[in-house]
Short mmCIF file of C-alpha atoms and ligand atoms in Angstrom, two decimals:
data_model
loop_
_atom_site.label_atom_id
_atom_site.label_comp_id
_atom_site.label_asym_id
_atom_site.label_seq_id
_atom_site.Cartn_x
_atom_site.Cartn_y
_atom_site.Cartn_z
CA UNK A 595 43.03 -98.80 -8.39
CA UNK A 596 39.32 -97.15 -7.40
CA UNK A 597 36.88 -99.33 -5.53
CA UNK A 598 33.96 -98.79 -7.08
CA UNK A 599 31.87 -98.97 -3.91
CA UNK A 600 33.62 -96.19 -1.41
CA UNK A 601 35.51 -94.31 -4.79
CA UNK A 602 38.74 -94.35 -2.55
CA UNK A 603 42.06 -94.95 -4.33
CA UNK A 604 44.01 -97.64 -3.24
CA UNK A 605 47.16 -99.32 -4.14
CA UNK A 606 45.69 -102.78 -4.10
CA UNK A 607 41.82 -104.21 -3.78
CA UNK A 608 41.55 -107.22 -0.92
CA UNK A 609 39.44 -108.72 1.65
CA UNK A 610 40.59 -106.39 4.45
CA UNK A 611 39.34 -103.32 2.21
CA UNK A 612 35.96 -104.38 0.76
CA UNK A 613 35.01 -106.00 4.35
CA UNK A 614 35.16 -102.85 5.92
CA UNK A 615 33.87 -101.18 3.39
CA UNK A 616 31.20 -102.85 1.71
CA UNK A 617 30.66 -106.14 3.40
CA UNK A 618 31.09 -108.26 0.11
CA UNK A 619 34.54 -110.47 -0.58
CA UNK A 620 36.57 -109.67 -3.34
CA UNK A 621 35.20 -112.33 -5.08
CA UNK A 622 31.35 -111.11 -4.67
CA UNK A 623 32.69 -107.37 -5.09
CA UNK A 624 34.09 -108.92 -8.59
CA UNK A 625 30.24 -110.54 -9.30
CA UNK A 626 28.47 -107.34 -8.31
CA UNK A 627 30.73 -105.27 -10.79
CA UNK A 628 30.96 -107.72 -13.67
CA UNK A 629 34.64 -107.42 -13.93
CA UNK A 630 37.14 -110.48 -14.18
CA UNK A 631 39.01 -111.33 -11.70
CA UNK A 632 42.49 -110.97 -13.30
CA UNK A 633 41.27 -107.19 -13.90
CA UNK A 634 40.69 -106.79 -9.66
CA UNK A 635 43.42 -108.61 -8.77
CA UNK A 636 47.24 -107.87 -9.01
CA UNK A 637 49.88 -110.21 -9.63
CA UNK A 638 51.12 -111.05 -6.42
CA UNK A 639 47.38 -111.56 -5.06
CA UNK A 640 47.19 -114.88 -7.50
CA UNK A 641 48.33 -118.60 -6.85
CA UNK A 642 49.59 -117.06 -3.50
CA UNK A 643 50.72 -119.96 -1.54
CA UNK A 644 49.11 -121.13 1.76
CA UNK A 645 51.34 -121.46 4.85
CA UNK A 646 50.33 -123.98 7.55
CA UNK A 647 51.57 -121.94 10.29
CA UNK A 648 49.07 -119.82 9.86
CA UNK A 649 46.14 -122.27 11.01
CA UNK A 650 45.27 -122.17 14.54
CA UNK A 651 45.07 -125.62 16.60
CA UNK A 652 41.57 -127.03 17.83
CA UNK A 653 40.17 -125.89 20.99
CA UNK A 654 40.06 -128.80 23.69
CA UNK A 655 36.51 -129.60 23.51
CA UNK A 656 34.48 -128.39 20.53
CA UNK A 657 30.91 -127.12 20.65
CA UNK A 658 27.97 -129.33 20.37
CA UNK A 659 27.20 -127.44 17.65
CA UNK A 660 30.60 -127.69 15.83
CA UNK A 661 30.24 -131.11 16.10
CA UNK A 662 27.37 -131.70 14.90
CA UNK A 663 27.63 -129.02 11.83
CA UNK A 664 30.97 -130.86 11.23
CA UNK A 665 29.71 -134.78 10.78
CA UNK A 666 26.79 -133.29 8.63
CA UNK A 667 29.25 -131.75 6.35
CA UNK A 668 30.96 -135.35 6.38
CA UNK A 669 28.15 -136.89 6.09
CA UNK A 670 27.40 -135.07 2.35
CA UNK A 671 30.70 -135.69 1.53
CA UNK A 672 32.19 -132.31 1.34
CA UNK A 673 34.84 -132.87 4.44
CA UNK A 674 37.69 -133.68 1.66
CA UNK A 675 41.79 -134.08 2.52
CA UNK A 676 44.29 -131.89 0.39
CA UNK A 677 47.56 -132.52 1.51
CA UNK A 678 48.11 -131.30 5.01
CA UNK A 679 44.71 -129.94 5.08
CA UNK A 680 41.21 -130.41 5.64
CA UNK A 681 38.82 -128.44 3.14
CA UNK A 682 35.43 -127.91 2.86
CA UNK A 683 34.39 -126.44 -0.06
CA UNK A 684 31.55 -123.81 -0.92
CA UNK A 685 30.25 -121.73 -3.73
CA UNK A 686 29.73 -118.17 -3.91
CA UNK A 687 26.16 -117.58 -3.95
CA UNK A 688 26.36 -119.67 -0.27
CA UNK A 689 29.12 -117.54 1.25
CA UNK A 690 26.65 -116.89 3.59
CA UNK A 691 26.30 -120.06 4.56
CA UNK A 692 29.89 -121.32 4.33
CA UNK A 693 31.00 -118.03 7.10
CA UNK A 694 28.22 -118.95 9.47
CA UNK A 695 29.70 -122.41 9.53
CA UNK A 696 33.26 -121.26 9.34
CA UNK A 697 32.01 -119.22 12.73
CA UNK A 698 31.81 -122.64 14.58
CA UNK A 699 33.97 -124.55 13.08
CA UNK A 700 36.32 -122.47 14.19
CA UNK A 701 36.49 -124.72 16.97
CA UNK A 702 38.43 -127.31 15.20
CA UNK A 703 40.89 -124.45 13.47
CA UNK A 704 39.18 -123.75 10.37
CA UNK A 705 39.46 -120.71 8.89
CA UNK A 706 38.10 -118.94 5.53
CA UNK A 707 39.77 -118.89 2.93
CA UNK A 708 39.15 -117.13 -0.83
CA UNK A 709 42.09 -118.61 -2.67
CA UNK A 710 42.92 -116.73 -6.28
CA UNK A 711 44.09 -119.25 -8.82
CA UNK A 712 45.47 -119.23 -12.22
CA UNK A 713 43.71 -122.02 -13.80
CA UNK A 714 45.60 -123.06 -17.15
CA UNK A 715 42.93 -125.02 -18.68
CA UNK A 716 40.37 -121.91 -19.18
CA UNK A 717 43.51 -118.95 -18.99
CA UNK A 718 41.14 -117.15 -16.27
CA UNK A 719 42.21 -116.73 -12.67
CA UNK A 720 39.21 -118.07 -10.70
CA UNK A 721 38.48 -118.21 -6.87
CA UNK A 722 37.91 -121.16 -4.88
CA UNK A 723 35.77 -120.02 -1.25
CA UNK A 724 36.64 -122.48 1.35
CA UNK A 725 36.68 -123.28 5.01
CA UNK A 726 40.50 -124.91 5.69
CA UNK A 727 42.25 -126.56 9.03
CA UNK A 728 45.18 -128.44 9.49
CA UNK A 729 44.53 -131.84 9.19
CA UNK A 730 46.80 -132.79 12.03
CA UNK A 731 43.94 -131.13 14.47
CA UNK A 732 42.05 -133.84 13.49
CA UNK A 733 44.44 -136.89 14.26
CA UNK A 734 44.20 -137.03 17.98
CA UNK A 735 40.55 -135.59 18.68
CA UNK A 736 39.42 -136.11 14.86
CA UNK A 737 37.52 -138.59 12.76
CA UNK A 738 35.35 -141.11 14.10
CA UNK A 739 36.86 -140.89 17.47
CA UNK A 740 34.97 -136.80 17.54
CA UNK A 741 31.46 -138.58 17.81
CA UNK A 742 32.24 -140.66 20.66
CA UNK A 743 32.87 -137.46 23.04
CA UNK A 744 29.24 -137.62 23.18
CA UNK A 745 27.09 -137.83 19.85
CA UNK A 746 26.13 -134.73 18.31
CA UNK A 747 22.47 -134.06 18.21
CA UNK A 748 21.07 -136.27 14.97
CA UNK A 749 18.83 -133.33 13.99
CA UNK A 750 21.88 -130.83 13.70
CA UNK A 751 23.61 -133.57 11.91
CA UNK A 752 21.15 -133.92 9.57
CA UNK A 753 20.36 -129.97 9.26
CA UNK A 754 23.57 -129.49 8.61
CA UNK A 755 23.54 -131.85 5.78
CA UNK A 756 20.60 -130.93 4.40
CA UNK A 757 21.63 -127.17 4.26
CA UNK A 758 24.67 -128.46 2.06
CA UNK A 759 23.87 -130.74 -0.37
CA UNK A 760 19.64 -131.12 0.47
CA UNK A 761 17.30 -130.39 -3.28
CA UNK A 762 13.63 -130.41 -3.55
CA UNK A 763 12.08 -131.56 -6.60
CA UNK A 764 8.18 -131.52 -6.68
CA UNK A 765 7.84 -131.38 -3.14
CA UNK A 766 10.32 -134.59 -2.46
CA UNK A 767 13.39 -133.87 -0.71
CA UNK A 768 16.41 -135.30 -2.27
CA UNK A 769 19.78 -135.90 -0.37
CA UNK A 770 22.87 -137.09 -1.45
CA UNK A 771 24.90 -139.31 0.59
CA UNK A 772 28.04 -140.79 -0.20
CA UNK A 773 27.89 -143.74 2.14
CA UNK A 774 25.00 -146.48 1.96
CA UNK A 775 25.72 -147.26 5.43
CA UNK A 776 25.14 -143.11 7.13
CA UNK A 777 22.16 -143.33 4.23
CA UNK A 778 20.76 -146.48 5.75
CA UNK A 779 21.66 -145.28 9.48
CA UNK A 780 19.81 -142.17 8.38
CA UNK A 781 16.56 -143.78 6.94
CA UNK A 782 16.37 -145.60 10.24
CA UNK A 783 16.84 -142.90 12.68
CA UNK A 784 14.24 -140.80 11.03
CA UNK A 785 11.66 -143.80 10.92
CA UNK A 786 12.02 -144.89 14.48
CA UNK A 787 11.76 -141.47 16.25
CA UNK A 788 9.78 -139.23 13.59
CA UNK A 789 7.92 -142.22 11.88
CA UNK A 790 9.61 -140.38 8.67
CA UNK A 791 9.91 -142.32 5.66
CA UNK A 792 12.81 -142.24 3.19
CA UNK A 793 13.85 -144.60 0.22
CA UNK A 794 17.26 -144.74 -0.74
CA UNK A 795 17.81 -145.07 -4.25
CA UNK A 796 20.69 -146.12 -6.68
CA UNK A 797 21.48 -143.25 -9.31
CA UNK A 798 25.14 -143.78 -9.69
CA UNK A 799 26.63 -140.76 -7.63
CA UNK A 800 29.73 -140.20 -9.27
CA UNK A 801 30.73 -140.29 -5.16
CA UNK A 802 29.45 -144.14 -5.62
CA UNK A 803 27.10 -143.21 -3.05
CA UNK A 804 23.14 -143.20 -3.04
CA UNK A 805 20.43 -140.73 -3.02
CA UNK A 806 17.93 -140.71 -0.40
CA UNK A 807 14.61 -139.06 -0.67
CA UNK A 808 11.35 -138.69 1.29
CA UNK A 809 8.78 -141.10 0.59
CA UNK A 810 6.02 -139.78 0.13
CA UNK A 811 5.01 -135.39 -0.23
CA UNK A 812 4.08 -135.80 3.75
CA UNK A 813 7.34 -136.95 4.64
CA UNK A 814 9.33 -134.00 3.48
CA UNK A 815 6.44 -131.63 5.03
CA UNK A 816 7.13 -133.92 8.12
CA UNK A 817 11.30 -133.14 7.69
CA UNK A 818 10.69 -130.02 7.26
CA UNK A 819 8.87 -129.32 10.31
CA UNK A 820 11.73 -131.38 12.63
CA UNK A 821 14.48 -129.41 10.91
CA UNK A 822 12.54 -126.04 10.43
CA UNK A 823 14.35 -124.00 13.79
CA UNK A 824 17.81 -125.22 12.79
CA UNK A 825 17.81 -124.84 8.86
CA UNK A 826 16.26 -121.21 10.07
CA UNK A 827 18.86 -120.43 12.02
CA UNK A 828 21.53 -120.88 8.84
CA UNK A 829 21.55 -118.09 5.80
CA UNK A 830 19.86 -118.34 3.09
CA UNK A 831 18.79 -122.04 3.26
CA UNK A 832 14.97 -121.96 4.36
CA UNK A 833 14.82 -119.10 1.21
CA UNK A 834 16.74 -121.74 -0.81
CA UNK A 835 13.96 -123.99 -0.41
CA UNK A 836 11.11 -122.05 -0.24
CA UNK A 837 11.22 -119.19 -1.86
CA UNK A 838 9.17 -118.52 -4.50
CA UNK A 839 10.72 -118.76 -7.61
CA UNK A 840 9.78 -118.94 -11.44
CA UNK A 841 8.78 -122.19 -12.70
CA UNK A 842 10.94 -124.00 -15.70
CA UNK A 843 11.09 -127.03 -17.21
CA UNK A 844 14.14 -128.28 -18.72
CA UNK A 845 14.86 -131.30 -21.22
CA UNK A 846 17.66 -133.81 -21.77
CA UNK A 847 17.47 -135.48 -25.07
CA UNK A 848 19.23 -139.13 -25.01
CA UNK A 849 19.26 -141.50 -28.13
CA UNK A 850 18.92 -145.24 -28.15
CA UNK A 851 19.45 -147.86 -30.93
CA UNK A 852 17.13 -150.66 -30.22
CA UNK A 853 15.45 -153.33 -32.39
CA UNK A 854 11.75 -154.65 -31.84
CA UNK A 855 9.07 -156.03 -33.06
CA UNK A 856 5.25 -155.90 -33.23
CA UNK A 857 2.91 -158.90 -32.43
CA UNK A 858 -0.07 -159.33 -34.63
CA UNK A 859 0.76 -155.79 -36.89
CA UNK A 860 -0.97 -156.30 -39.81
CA UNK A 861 2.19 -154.70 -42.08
CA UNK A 862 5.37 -155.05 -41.84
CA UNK A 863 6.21 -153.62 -38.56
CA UNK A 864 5.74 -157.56 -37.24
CA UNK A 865 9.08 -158.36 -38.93
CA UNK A 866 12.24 -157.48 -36.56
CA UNK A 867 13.85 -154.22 -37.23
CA UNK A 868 15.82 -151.33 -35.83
CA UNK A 869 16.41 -147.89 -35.79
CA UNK A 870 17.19 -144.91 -33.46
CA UNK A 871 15.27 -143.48 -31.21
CA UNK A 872 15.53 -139.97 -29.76
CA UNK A 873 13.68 -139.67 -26.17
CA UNK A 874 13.07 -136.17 -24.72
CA UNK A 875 13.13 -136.27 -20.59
CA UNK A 876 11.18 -132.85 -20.07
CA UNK A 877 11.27 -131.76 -16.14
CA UNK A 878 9.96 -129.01 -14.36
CA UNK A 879 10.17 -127.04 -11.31
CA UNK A 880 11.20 -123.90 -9.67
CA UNK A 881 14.84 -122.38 -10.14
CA UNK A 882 16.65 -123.52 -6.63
CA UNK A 883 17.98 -120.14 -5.74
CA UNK A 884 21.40 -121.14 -4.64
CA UNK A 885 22.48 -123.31 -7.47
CA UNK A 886 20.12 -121.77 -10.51
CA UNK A 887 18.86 -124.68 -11.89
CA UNK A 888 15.62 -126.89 -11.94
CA UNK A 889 17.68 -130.55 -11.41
CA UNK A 890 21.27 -131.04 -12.42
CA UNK A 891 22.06 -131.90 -16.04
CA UNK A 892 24.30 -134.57 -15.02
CA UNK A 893 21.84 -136.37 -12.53
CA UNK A 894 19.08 -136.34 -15.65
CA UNK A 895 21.20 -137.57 -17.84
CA UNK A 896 23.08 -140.40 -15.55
CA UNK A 897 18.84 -141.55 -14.28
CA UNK A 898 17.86 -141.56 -17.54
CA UNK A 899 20.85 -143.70 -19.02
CA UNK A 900 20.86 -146.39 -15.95
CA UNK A 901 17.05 -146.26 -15.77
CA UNK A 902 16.62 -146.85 -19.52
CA UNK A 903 18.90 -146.37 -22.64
CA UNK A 904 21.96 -148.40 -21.13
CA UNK A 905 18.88 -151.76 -20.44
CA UNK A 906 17.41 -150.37 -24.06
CA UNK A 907 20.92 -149.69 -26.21
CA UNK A 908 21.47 -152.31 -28.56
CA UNK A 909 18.23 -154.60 -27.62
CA UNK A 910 15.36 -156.32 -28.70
CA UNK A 911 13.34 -154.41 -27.08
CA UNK A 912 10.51 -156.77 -26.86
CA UNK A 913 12.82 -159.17 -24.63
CA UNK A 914 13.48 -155.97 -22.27
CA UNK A 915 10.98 -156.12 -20.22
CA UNK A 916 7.90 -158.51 -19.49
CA UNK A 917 5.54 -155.60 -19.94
CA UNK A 918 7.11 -154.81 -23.70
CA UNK A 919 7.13 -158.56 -25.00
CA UNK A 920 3.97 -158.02 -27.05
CA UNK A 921 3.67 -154.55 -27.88
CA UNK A 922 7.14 -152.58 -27.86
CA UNK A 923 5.19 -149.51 -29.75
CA UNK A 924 6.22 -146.06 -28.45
CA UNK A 925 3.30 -145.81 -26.81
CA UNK A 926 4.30 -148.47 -24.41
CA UNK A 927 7.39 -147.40 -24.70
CA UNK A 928 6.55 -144.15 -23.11
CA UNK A 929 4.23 -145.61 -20.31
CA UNK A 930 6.78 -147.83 -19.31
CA UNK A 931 9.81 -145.58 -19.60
CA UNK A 932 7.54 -142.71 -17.17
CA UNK A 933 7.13 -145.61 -14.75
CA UNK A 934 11.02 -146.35 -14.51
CA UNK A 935 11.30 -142.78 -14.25
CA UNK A 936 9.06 -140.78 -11.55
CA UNK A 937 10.34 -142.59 -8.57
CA UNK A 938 13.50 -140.31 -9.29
CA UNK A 939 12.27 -137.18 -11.31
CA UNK A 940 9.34 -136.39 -9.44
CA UNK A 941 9.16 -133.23 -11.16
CA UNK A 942 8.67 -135.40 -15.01
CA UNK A 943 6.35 -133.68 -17.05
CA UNK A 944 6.66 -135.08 -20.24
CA UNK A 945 7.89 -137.61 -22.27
CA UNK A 946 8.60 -136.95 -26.07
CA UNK A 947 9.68 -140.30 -27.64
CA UNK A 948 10.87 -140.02 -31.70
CA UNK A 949 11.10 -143.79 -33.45
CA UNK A 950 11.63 -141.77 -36.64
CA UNK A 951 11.87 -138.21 -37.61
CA UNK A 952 8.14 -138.21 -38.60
CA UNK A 953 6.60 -140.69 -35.88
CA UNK A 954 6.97 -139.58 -32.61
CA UNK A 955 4.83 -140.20 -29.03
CA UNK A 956 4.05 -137.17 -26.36
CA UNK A 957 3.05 -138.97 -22.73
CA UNK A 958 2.26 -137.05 -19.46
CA UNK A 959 2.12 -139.94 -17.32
CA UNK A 960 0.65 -139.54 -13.00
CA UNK A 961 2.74 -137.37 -10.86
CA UNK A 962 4.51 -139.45 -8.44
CA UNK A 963 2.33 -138.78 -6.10
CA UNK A 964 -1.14 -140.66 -7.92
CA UNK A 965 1.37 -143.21 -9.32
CA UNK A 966 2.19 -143.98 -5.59
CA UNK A 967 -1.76 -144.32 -4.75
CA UNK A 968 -2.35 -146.41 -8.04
CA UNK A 969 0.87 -148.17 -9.14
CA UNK A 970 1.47 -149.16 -12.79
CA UNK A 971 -0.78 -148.98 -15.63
CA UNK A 972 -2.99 -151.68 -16.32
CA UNK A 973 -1.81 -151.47 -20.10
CA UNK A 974 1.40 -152.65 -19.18
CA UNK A 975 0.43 -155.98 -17.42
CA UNK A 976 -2.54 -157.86 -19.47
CA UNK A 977 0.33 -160.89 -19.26
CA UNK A 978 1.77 -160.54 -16.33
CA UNK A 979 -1.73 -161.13 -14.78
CA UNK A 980 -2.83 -163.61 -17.65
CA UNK A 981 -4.15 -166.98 -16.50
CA UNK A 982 -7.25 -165.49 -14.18
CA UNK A 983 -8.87 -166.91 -17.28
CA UNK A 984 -12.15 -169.07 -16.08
CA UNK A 985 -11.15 -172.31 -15.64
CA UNK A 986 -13.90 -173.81 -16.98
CA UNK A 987 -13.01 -172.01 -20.39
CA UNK A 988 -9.72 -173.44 -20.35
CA UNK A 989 -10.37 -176.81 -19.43
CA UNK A 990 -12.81 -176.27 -22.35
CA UNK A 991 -10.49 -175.14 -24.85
CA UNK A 992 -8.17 -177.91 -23.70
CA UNK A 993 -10.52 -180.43 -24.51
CA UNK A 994 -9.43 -181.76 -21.24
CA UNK A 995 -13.12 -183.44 -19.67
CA UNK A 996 -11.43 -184.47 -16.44
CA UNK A 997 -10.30 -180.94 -15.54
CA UNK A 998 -13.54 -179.93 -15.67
CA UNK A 999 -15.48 -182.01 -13.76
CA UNK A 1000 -12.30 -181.61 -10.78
CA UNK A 1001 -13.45 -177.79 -11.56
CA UNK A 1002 -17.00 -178.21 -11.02
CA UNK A 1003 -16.79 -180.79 -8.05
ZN1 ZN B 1015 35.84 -99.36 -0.92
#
């Protein structure tokens, strides 16, 4: 077999080879050359299994920064069990990132690992790129009990978890985090020493965890700034976000069945009736380097279905929601859908809601930004903030004399 980079025959292609001669892992050598991996790989280089006796023990104390990369890592979730090891896994365009960790987390006995697997559901041999140690190393010294040596620095903790699993949309930082009590310990720690101010919100994680995101655009400037050396100091994540990169938006169309009803139409449209309803979520933003999107598919879709069709699916939609009780038209519809919306798609552009194939609403609602400065739309609350009427009138209109001379005196 030739390697395409040096041109040097060799019986097999591996690691040891395209290190040495290239710099790039099989894998990435695989990428660069658009070539499957079942045509770079031979037969005995795939589903090889892993022997524990070749994982070094942990060292007696581990680094401060180990530590510290190490609970970040837990803290997004990504420090996962598999049999009689630990794993934590990465993704190719982050090898970077995954070695320089692998470098101190050595200290605990993990090791890199670019595992070649047969996978029969897609008949393709594809690589998994992963940092592995024992998981004995961690039951005298590891878990909780690692923490209490002396706590790792916060910020690293947090740097560490931002470079993992840490998204900006529209100038809000978004993390993550499996467990509502590190979120909430999080919130707190960066309120009381940075005055930094997160929310945490519920968008059914498939981890059952919550997301946490800055508060307001200063905040994440703010988070940025406290974390700026250390998310410097790892590859490729201060390019990840902040690189300049083009501008998309993306859409998620979701249906809805829903009847309604209009108060006071002058046709028909005041009798109760149903139909379908198509909304398009349109969101845009720059491509995140590492993971080539805008926002995640699956986290549009699951906000979108909590936040609205699975409270609109198969309702009245006029008993929905206070603001909808007298006019459930899709252009209330819209205001009030952006509103339940922004607070977790900052990047929202547009709204395209279809109550038939031929009738249809466009809304570009405030950023989240001005909706933060102004809150919700007058239009949506002429009932909610009903009976400021004078009271004069309505003693008036009651016919009720007493009232109104109580009023006047
Ligand atoms: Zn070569």
């Amino acid at each position: 077999m030739q390697c395409l980079e040096c041109k040097s025959e060799l019986q097999k292609l591996d690691n040891e080879h395209l290190l040495s001669c290239c710099g790039l892992t099989l894998h990435e050598y695989a990428l660069r050359h658009h070539l499957p991996l079942d045509l770079v790989l031979s037969a005995d280089q795939v589903n090889v299994p892993d022997r524990i006796e070749d994982y070094p023990p942990a060292i007696p104390c581990p680094g401060e920064t180990a530590r510290g990369l190490l609970q970040g890592i837990r803290l997004a979730g990504l420090l996962r069990p598999e049999g009689d090891y630990l794993v934590i896994p990465g993704d190719i365009r982050r090898l970077d990132l995954l070695l320089w960790n692998q470098r101190y987390l050595s200290d605990f006995g993990f090791c890199f690992r670019q595992e070649y697997r047969f996978d029969t559901s897609t008949n393709r041999v594809i690589a998994d790129n992963r940092l592995k140690a024992r998981r004995r190393n961690f039951s005298r010294t590891g878990g909780h009990e690692l923490s209490l040596v002396t706590p790792p620095d916060f910020l690293m903790v947090l740097a560490s978890c931002v470079a993992q699993v840490g998204e900006l949309h529209a100038g809000y930082l978004f993390i993550p985090v499996p467990d509502r009590n590190d979120a909430q310990e999080i919130t707190q720690c960066l309120k009381r020493h940075w005055n930094i101010n997160m929310v945490v919100l519920d968008t059914a994680q498939p981890s059952g965890g919550v997301m946490l995101r800055s508060y307001r655009r200063r905040d994440s400037d703010n988070l940025f700034k406290i974390l700026s050396e250390l998310l410097q100091t790892m590859p490729g994540v201060w390019e990840r976000f902040h690189a300049t990169t083009p501008e998309v938006t993306v859409v998620k169309e979701l249906v809805f069945d829903s009847a309604h009803f209009i108060t006071d139409h002058p046709a028909k449209c005041s009798n109760l009736h149903g139909g379908r309803y198509t909304l398009q979520v349109k969101v845009a933003g720059r491509i995140d380097p590492a993971s080539a999107c805008v926002i995640d598919y699956g986290y549009l879709k699951r906000v979108v279905n909590q936040r609205v069709v699975e409270r609109f699916d198969h309702h009245n939609l006029n008993y929905v929601a206070s603001e909808l009780a007298w006019r459930s038209s899709t252009e209330m519809l819209c205001v009030y859908i952006w509103e339940q919306l922004i607070d977790y798609l900052p990047g929202l552009v547009e709204l395209q809601l279809y109550e038939t194939g031929q009738s249809w609403c466009h809304y570009s609602g405030p950023d989240l930004d001005s909706f933060q400065v102004a809150g919700s739309s007058s239009v949506l609350h002429h009932f909610n903030e009903a009976g400021q009427r004078d009271a004069r009138l309505c003693a008036q209109i009651a016919g009720d004399r007493g009232a109104k001379l109580s009023v006047v005196a």
